[in-house]
mmCIF file of C-alpha atoms and ligand atoms in Angstrom:
data_model
loop_
_atom_site.group_PDB
_atom_site.id
_atom_site.type_symbol
_atom_site.label_atom_id
_atom_site.label_comp_id
_atom_site.label_asym_id
_atom_site.label_seq_id
_atom_site.Cartn_x
_atom_site.Cartn_y
_atom_site.Cartn_z
ATOM 1 C CA MET A 1 67.924 161.927 120.263
ATOM 2 C CA ALA A 2 68.753 158.236 120.727
ATOM 3 C CA ASP A 3 65.115 155.889 121.155
ATOM 4 C CA MET A 4 65.605 155.310 125.106
ATOM 5 C CA ASP A 5 62.156 153.842 125.511
ATOM 6 C CA GLY A 6 62.710 150.363 127.916
ATOM 7 C CA ILE A 7 66.012 151.389 128.506
ATOM 8 C CA LYS A 8 65.823 154.450 130.768
ATOM 9 C CA THR A 9 64.956 153.896 134.070
ATOM 10 C CA ASN A 10 62.192 156.252 135.572
ATOM 11 C CA ASN A 11 63.055 157.680 138.815
ATOM 12 C CA HIS A 12 61.930 155.287 141.406
ATOM 13 C CA GLU A 13 62.685 155.003 145.321
ATOM 14 C CA GLY A 14 64.239 151.881 144.878
ATOM 15 C CA ILE A 15 65.417 149.344 142.001
ATOM 16 C CA ASP A 16 62.650 149.636 139.263
ATOM 17 C CA PRO A 17 59.776 147.199 140.512
ATOM 18 C CA SER A 18 59.275 145.793 136.840
ATOM 19 C CA LYS A 19 62.216 144.540 136.607
ATOM 20 C CA ASN A 20 62.949 140.714 137.304
ATOM 21 C CA PHE A 21 66.103 139.523 138.748
ATOM 22 C CA HIS A 22 64.711 136.171 139.130
ATOM 23 C CA THR A 23 66.228 135.730 142.642
ATOM 24 C CA GLU A 24 64.645 132.425 143.292
ATOM 25 C CA VAL A 25 66.976 130.873 140.678
ATOM 26 C CA ALA A 26 70.418 129.710 141.861
ATOM 27 C CA PRO A 27 73.187 131.951 139.315
ATOM 28 C CA GLY A 28 73.658 129.762 136.455
ATOM 29 C CA LYS A 29 76.787 127.584 136.088
ATOM 30 C CA THR A 30 78.434 127.283 132.359
ATOM 31 C CA ASN A 31 78.623 123.818 132.594
ATOM 32 C CA TYR A 32 81.721 123.622 130.451
ATOM 33 C CA HIS A 33 82.118 120.075 128.260
ATOM 34 C CA ILE A 34 85.555 119.635 127.892
ATOM 35 C CA LYS A 35 87.878 118.142 130.799
ATOM 36 C CA GLY A 36 90.629 120.309 132.084
ATOM 37 C CA MET A 37 89.572 123.755 131.083
ATOM 38 C CA ASP A 38 87.433 125.097 134.024
ATOM 39 C CA ASN A 39 90.566 127.619 134.799
ATOM 40 C CA MET A 40 91.215 128.498 131.288
ATOM 41 C CA SER A 41 89.621 132.058 129.632
ATOM 42 C CA TRP A 42 86.659 132.540 127.922
ATOM 43 C CA GLY A 43 88.187 133.106 124.864
ATOM 44 C CA MET A 44 90.597 129.954 125.320
ATOM 45 C CA LYS A 45 86.892 127.902 125.946
ATOM 46 C CA ASP A 46 85.469 129.709 123.092
ATOM 47 C CA ARG A 47 87.932 128.333 120.862
ATOM 48 C CA MET A 48 87.741 125.014 122.590
ATOM 49 C CA SER A 49 84.103 124.811 121.806
ATOM 50 C CA ARG A 50 84.602 125.512 118.279
ATOM 51 C CA ILE A 51 86.747 122.322 118.288
ATOM 52 C CA PHE A 52 84.980 120.087 120.406
ATOM 53 C CA ASN A 53 81.222 119.715 119.812
ATOM 54 C CA PRO A 54 79.306 121.192 123.051
ATOM 55 C CA LYS A 55 76.688 118.610 121.843
ATOM 56 C CA SER A 56 78.500 115.374 121.870
ATOM 57 C CA GLY A 57 81.596 116.769 123.279
ATOM 58 C CA ASN A 58 84.134 115.124 120.683
ATOM 59 C CA ALA A 59 85.753 116.516 117.605
ATOM 60 C CA LEU A 60 86.650 114.910 114.325
ATOM 61 C CA ILE A 61 89.831 117.154 113.285
ATOM 62 C CA LEU A 62 91.071 116.351 109.445
ATOM 63 C CA ALA A 63 94.702 115.969 109.110
ATOM 64 C CA VAL A 64 96.128 117.545 106.100
ATOM 65 C CA ASP A 65 99.290 118.827 107.191
ATOM 66 C CA HIS A 66 101.445 116.047 105.845
ATOM 67 C CA GLY A 67 102.830 118.071 103.158
ATOM 68 C CA TYR A 68 105.030 120.127 105.514
ATOM 69 C CA ILE A 69 107.324 116.989 105.590
ATOM 70 C CA SER A 70 106.321 115.157 102.457
ATOM 71 C CA GLY A 71 105.500 117.405 100.133
ATOM 72 C CA ALA A 72 102.284 116.348 97.495
ATOM 73 C CA THR A 73 101.241 113.482 99.736
ATOM 74 C CA LYS A 74 99.131 111.005 97.959
ATOM 75 C CA GLY A 75 95.464 112.197 98.358
ATOM 76 C CA LEU A 76 96.337 115.448 99.208
ATOM 77 C CA GLU A 77 97.731 116.674 95.597
ATOM 78 C CA ARG A 78 94.888 119.104 95.363
ATOM 79 C CA LEU A 79 93.931 120.529 98.531
ATOM 80 C CA ASP A 80 91.626 123.399 96.873
ATOM 81 C CA ILE A 81 89.545 120.334 95.601
ATOM 82 C CA LEU A 82 89.502 118.221 98.498
ATOM 83 C CA LEU A 83 88.495 120.470 101.208
ATOM 84 C CA PRO A 84 85.412 121.808 99.794
ATOM 85 C CA GLU A 85 84.426 118.415 99.005
ATOM 86 C CA LEU A 86 84.849 117.470 102.889
ATOM 87 C CA GLN A 87 83.707 120.675 104.430
ATOM 88 C CA GLU A 88 80.252 119.624 105.923
ATOM 89 C CA ASP A 89 81.572 116.282 107.092
ATOM 90 C CA ILE A 90 84.494 117.419 109.567
ATOM 91 C CA ASP A 91 84.666 119.875 112.499
ATOM 92 C CA VAL A 92 88.216 121.004 112.143
ATOM 93 C CA VAL A 93 91.181 121.429 109.458
ATOM 94 C CA MET A 94 94.344 120.647 110.642
ATOM 95 C CA ALA A 95 97.178 122.156 107.974
ATOM 96 C CA THR A 96 99.781 124.693 107.626
ATOM 97 C CA ARG A 97 99.380 128.146 106.839
ATOM 98 C CA GLY A 98 100.717 127.886 103.152
ATOM 99 C CA ALA A 99 98.162 125.193 102.638
ATOM 100 C CA ILE A 100 95.424 127.086 104.179
ATOM 101 C CA ARG A 101 95.883 130.709 102.676
ATOM 102 C CA THR A 102 96.425 128.874 98.818
ATOM 103 C CA CYS A 103 93.763 126.537 99.020
ATOM 104 C CA LEU A 104 91.144 127.288 101.486
ATOM 105 C CA PRO A 105 88.537 130.378 100.866
ATOM 106 C CA PRO A 106 87.651 132.291 104.055
ATOM 107 C CA MET A 107 84.018 131.268 103.441
ATOM 108 C CA PHE A 108 85.143 127.608 104.701
ATOM 109 C CA ASN A 109 84.642 128.722 107.888
ATOM 110 C CA LYS A 110 85.558 126.196 109.934
ATOM 111 C CA PRO A 111 88.041 125.846 112.963
ATOM 112 C CA ILE A 112 91.475 125.642 111.708
ATOM 113 C CA ALA A 113 94.349 123.961 113.897
ATOM 114 C CA LEU A 114 97.219 125.639 112.155
ATOM 115 C CA ARG A 115 100.837 123.310 112.206
ATOM 116 C CA CYS A 116 103.141 125.667 113.834
ATOM 117 C CA SER A 117 105.994 123.449 114.166
ATOM 118 C CA ALA A 118 108.657 122.845 111.282
ATOM 119 C CA GLY A 119 112.292 121.501 110.804
ATOM 120 C CA SER A 120 112.682 118.405 108.795
ATOM 121 C CA THR A 121 111.482 116.943 105.550
ATOM 122 C CA VAL A 122 111.573 113.527 104.457
ATOM 123 C CA LEU A 123 114.953 114.213 102.864
ATOM 124 C CA SER A 124 116.420 114.270 106.157
ATOM 125 C CA GLU A 125 117.771 111.404 108.009
ATOM 126 C CA ASP A 126 115.167 111.481 110.595
ATOM 127 C CA VAL A 127 112.159 114.439 111.398
ATOM 128 C CA THR A 128 112.414 114.864 114.890
ATOM 129 C CA SER A 129 114.394 117.987 114.595
ATOM 130 C CA GLU A 130 111.973 120.945 114.600
ATOM 131 C CA THR A 131 111.557 124.869 115.633
ATOM 132 C CA ILE A 132 108.598 127.085 115.827
ATOM 133 C CA GLY A 133 107.549 127.572 112.258
ATOM 134 C CA VAL A 134 104.904 130.101 112.853
ATOM 135 C CA ASP A 135 104.896 133.590 114.792
ATOM 136 C CA ILE A 136 101.995 134.403 117.428
ATOM 137 C CA GLU A 137 100.936 137.255 115.537
ATOM 138 C CA ASP A 138 100.327 135.246 112.126
ATOM 139 C CA VAL A 139 98.213 132.637 114.025
ATOM 140 C CA ILE A 140 96.045 135.337 115.288
ATOM 141 C CA ARG A 141 95.919 136.884 111.557
ATOM 142 C CA MET A 142 94.781 133.504 110.403
ATOM 143 C CA ASN A 143 92.275 133.332 113.471
ATOM 144 C CA ALA A 144 93.373 130.069 114.412
ATOM 145 C CA SER A 145 91.496 127.916 116.504
ATOM 146 C CA ALA A 146 94.402 126.047 117.986
ATOM 147 C CA MET A 147 98.155 125.441 117.410
ATOM 148 C CA ALA A 148 99.835 122.146 116.326
ATOM 149 C CA VAL A 149 103.507 121.604 117.525
ATOM 150 C CA GLN A 150 104.919 118.171 117.470
ATOM 151 C CA THR A 151 107.372 116.959 120.136
ATOM 152 C CA PHE A 152 109.667 113.788 119.528
ATOM 153 C CA LEU A 153 109.906 112.741 123.596
ATOM 154 C CA GLY A 154 112.741 109.673 124.203
ATOM 155 C CA THR A 155 114.858 111.238 121.261
ATOM 156 C CA LYS A 156 118.098 113.264 120.909
ATOM 157 C CA ASP A 157 115.572 116.646 120.140
ATOM 158 C CA GLU A 158 113.645 116.196 123.095
ATOM 159 C CA LYS A 159 114.469 119.477 125.147
ATOM 160 C CA GLU A 160 114.243 121.059 121.657
ATOM 161 C CA THR A 161 110.764 119.984 120.929
ATOM 162 C CA ILE A 162 109.529 120.477 124.570
ATOM 163 C CA THR A 163 111.151 124.048 124.244
ATOM 164 C CA ASN A 164 108.807 124.478 121.071
ATOM 165 C CA LEU A 165 105.970 123.296 122.914
ATOM 166 C CA CYS A 166 106.274 125.192 125.718
ATOM 167 C CA ARG A 167 106.787 128.470 123.932
ATOM 168 C CA THR A 168 103.911 127.854 122.148
ATOM 169 C CA ILE A 169 101.879 127.216 125.193
ATOM 170 C CA ASP A 170 103.055 130.723 126.432
ATOM 171 C CA ALA A 171 101.896 132.630 123.627
ATOM 172 C CA GLY A 172 98.640 130.940 123.225
ATOM 173 C CA ILE A 173 97.927 131.503 127.035
ATOM 174 C CA LYS A 174 98.685 135.046 126.303
ATOM 175 C CA TYR A 175 95.991 135.397 123.448
ATOM 176 C CA GLY A 176 93.676 132.438 124.395
ATOM 177 C CA ILE A 177 94.537 130.295 121.950
ATOM 178 C CA PRO A 178 94.758 126.276 122.548
ATOM 179 C CA THR A 179 97.994 124.362 122.129
ATOM 180 C CA LEU A 180 97.682 120.604 120.426
ATOM 181 C CA ALA A 181 100.488 118.930 121.454
ATOM 182 C CA VAL A 182 101.527 116.074 119.161
ATOM 183 C CA VAL A 183 103.168 112.821 120.451
ATOM 184 C CA ALA A 184 104.972 111.807 117.551
ATOM 185 C CA VAL A 185 107.040 108.869 117.296
ATOM 186 C CA GLY A 186 110.552 108.681 115.424
ATOM 187 C CA LYS A 187 111.557 105.446 113.085
ATOM 188 C CA GLN A 188 113.031 103.805 116.376
ATOM 189 C CA MET A 189 110.617 104.143 118.996
ATOM 190 C CA ALA A 190 108.280 101.999 120.378
ATOM 191 C CA ARG A 191 104.667 102.391 120.213
ATOM 192 C CA SER A 192 104.047 100.979 123.991
ATOM 193 C CA PRO A 193 100.934 101.658 126.184
ATOM 194 C CA GLN A 194 103.938 102.893 128.812
ATOM 195 C CA PHE A 195 105.099 105.326 126.497
ATOM 196 C CA PHE A 196 101.800 106.782 125.330
ATOM 197 C CA SER A 197 100.872 106.988 128.768
ATOM 198 C CA LEU A 198 103.924 109.013 130.074
ATOM 199 C CA ALA A 199 104.233 111.393 126.679
ATOM 200 C CA THR A 200 100.190 112.182 127.012
ATOM 201 C CA ARG A 201 100.856 113.438 130.816
ATOM 202 C CA VAL A 202 103.948 114.895 130.413
ATOM 203 C CA LEU A 203 102.555 117.247 127.774
ATOM 204 C CA ALA A 204 99.518 118.237 129.317
ATOM 205 C CA GLU A 205 101.516 118.768 132.890
ATOM 206 C CA LEU A 206 103.686 121.155 130.400
ATOM 207 C CA GLY A 207 100.170 123.013 129.656
ATOM 208 C CA ALA A 208 99.053 121.658 126.240
ATOM 209 C CA GLN A 209 95.065 121.888 126.128
ATOM 210 C CA ILE A 210 94.740 119.290 123.616
ATOM 211 C CA VAL A 211 96.689 116.135 123.359
ATOM 212 C CA LYS A 212 97.041 114.044 120.236
ATOM 213 C CA THR A 213 98.493 110.660 120.091
ATOM 214 C CA TYR A 214 98.172 106.981 118.834
ATOM 215 C CA TYR A 215 95.763 104.268 120.062
ATOM 216 C CA CYS A 216 97.079 101.766 122.156
ATOM 217 C CA GLU A 217 96.333 98.620 124.380
ATOM 218 C CA ASP A 218 95.231 99.947 127.758
ATOM 219 C CA PHE A 219 94.251 103.182 125.839
ATOM 220 C CA GLU A 220 91.472 103.928 128.903
ATOM 221 C CA LYS A 221 94.374 103.740 131.589
ATOM 222 C CA VAL A 222 96.030 106.434 128.766
ATOM 223 C CA THR A 223 92.948 108.536 128.611
ATOM 224 C CA SER A 224 92.191 108.255 132.188
ATOM 225 C CA GLY A 225 95.673 109.640 132.954
ATOM 226 C CA CYS A 226 95.755 112.791 130.856
ATOM 227 C CA PRO A 227 93.936 115.507 132.448
ATOM 228 C CA VAL A 228 93.132 117.233 128.793
ATOM 229 C CA PRO A 229 91.113 116.077 126.011
ATOM 230 C CA ILE A 230 93.196 113.457 123.729
ATOM 231 C CA VAL A 231 92.592 112.661 120.210
ATOM 232 C CA VAL A 232 93.937 109.852 118.272
ATOM 233 C CA ALA A 233 95.902 110.028 115.298
ATOM 234 C CA GLY A 234 94.702 107.612 112.416
ATOM 235 C CA GLY A 235 98.019 106.406 111.559
ATOM 236 C CA LYS A 236 98.970 105.023 107.788
ATOM 237 C CA GLN A 237 96.078 103.675 105.598
ATOM 238 C CA LEU A 238 94.103 100.728 106.734
ATOM 239 C CA PRO A 239 91.329 98.822 105.138
ATOM 240 C CA PRO A 240 87.912 101.028 106.015
ATOM 241 C CA LYS A 241 86.331 98.904 108.419
ATOM 242 C CA GLU A 242 89.800 98.785 110.706
ATOM 243 C CA ALA A 243 89.690 102.604 110.355
ATOM 244 C CA LEU A 244 86.370 102.876 111.974
ATOM 245 C CA THR A 245 87.014 100.318 114.551
ATOM 246 C CA LEU A 246 90.367 102.060 115.545
ATOM 247 C CA ALA A 247 87.909 105.384 116.083
ATOM 248 C CA TYR A 248 85.418 103.453 117.775
ATOM 249 C CA ARG A 249 87.733 101.804 120.059
ATOM 250 C CA ALA A 250 89.654 105.304 120.629
ATOM 251 C CA ILE A 251 86.276 106.862 121.592
ATOM 252 C CA SER A 252 84.637 103.951 123.584
ATOM 253 C CA GLU A 253 87.903 104.381 125.690
ATOM 254 C CA GLY A 254 88.165 107.940 126.513
ATOM 255 C CA ALA A 255 89.174 109.938 123.558
ATOM 256 C CA ARG A 256 87.184 113.070 122.875
ATOM 257 C CA GLY A 257 87.618 112.729 118.756
ATOM 258 C CA VAL A 258 90.364 111.674 115.883
ATOM 259 C CA ASP A 259 92.683 113.701 114.092
ATOM 260 C CA MET A 260 92.808 111.605 111.362
ATOM 261 C CA GLY A 261 94.429 112.131 107.858
ATOM 262 C CA ARG A 262 95.432 108.975 105.362
ATOM 263 C CA ASN A 263 92.284 106.933 106.584
ATOM 264 C CA ILE A 264 90.123 109.175 105.270
ATOM 265 C CA PHE A 265 91.792 111.263 102.605
ATOM 266 C CA GLN A 266 93.372 108.298 100.956
ATOM 267 C CA ALA A 267 90.251 106.293 101.200
ATOM 268 C CA GLU A 268 88.088 104.770 98.214
ATOM 269 C CA ASP A 269 85.379 107.671 98.719
ATOM 270 C CA PRO A 270 87.189 110.290 101.148
ATOM 271 C CA LYS A 271 83.568 111.718 101.665
ATOM 272 C CA ALA A 272 81.813 108.825 102.479
ATOM 273 C CA MET A 273 84.826 107.713 105.022
ATOM 274 C CA ALA A 274 84.412 111.287 106.814
ATOM 275 C CA LYS A 275 80.893 110.791 107.140
ATOM 276 C CA ALA A 276 81.472 107.598 108.384
ATOM 277 C CA VAL A 277 84.077 108.466 110.799
ATOM 278 C CA ALA A 278 81.707 111.299 112.202
ATOM 279 C CA LYS A 279 78.814 108.876 113.111
ATOM 280 C CA VAL A 280 81.005 107.213 115.358
ATOM 281 C CA ILE A 281 82.688 110.559 116.617
ATOM 282 C CA HIS A 282 79.340 112.656 117.248
ATOM 283 C CA GLU A 283 76.226 109.840 117.122
ATOM 284 C CA LYS A 284 77.270 106.797 119.025
ATOM 285 C CA TYR A 285 77.570 104.489 115.917
ATOM 286 C CA THR A 286 79.558 101.386 116.412
ATOM 287 C CA ASP A 287 82.320 100.415 113.757
ATOM 288 C CA ASN A 288 80.172 97.573 112.140
ATOM 289 C CA GLU A 289 77.379 100.120 112.258
ATOM 290 C CA ALA A 290 79.813 102.877 110.375
ATOM 291 C CA TYR A 291 81.295 100.377 108.233
ATOM 292 C CA GLU A 292 77.283 99.292 107.188
ATOM 293 C CA PHE A 293 76.927 103.384 106.558
ATOM 294 C CA TYR A 294 80.153 103.929 104.600
ATOM 295 C CA LEU A 295 79.486 100.784 102.306
ATOM 296 C CA ASP A 296 75.883 102.344 101.645
ATOM 297 C CA THR A 297 77.118 105.743 101.373
ATOM 298 C CA LYS A 298 80.118 105.314 99.172
ATOM 299 C CA VAL A 299 79.917 105.733 95.201
ATOM 300 C CA LYS A 300 79.532 102.751 93.671
HETATM 301 C C1 LIG B 401 101.738 114.023 111.967
HETATM 302 O O1 LIG B 401 102.821 114.573 111.861
HETATM 303 C C2 LIG B 401 100.752 114.538 110.674
HETATM 304 O O2 LIG B 401 100.913 116.038 110.429
HETATM 305 C C3 LIG B 401 99.282 114.132 111.064
HETATM 306 O O3 LIG B 401 98.694 115.509 111.388
HETATM 307 C C4 LIG B 401 99.068 112.953 111.852
HETATM 308 O O4 LIG B 401 100.131 112.237 111.205
HETATM 309 C C5 LIG B 401 97.779 112.711 111.635
HETATM 310 O O5 LIG B 401 97.226 112.123 110.194
HETATM 311 P P1 LIG B 401 97.327 110.373 109.858
HETATM 312 O O6 LIG B 401 95.894 110.008 110.356
HETATM 313 O O7 LIG B 401 97.573 110.596 108.760
HETATM 314 O O8 LIG B 401 98.576 109.992 110.586
#
């Protein structure tokens, strides 16, 4: 017979008087820490909390998905060696399913932002034409915490890439999986504050739960006008101090994290760089403090 001590209620006239319902305390609020998520499902919020640290509210996403366009990108030749080295310093890995299945042991146990759009390579004239590259069933099978889809607004492929995004958001809402919409910039496209302000707002209005964009002037206005968290792409490799300044300015002006690739994995010491970026993201380090930390930490 099952042990029912402390579970089974004796027959009382009313509710068992020994139970404590704390009637003097107002019902608890969840105090959810991520903007724009109040009306999302519990599963969606759970996944978003795996990405955005509940304490700092921010995320360090390591972007290593470049291979889906560029092949063996400099610094990413051996993901099976790089990723375990950076495991403790980052919050999320953004990668393709092929890279994850072949190079990331399942015990890695960090949230995955799965690259779900595909369609062009550096061999093409331009890389703006994409399709949805992963079925939602495989996203679930891989236990992804977010799906990343690229959009090329203002190009001939605008509608196609917006359609990819909308179909991905629909599938994600069905299963509680956030979509990270990437504001991509084609060769001819201007990187102006007007463009980033418009693009980030459009993608949030289409239903993306996270928007990735580039840092620009007036960035505070870009983040203020976007009702969901923005993460900033690193872009091409900069001197380490400049990359840390980029992260610092982005966070100071309302970004909730970075989705940084080359400035970490192409750094002279990727591990020290990831640690220094994490100090800015989670511990309110200034760029100068983080750079000092980088110099002290990197392998001499
Ligand atoms: C964009 O298409 C790539 O997939 C990267 O995820 C993104 O550009 C971020 O990496 P990086 O900091 O190297 O620009």
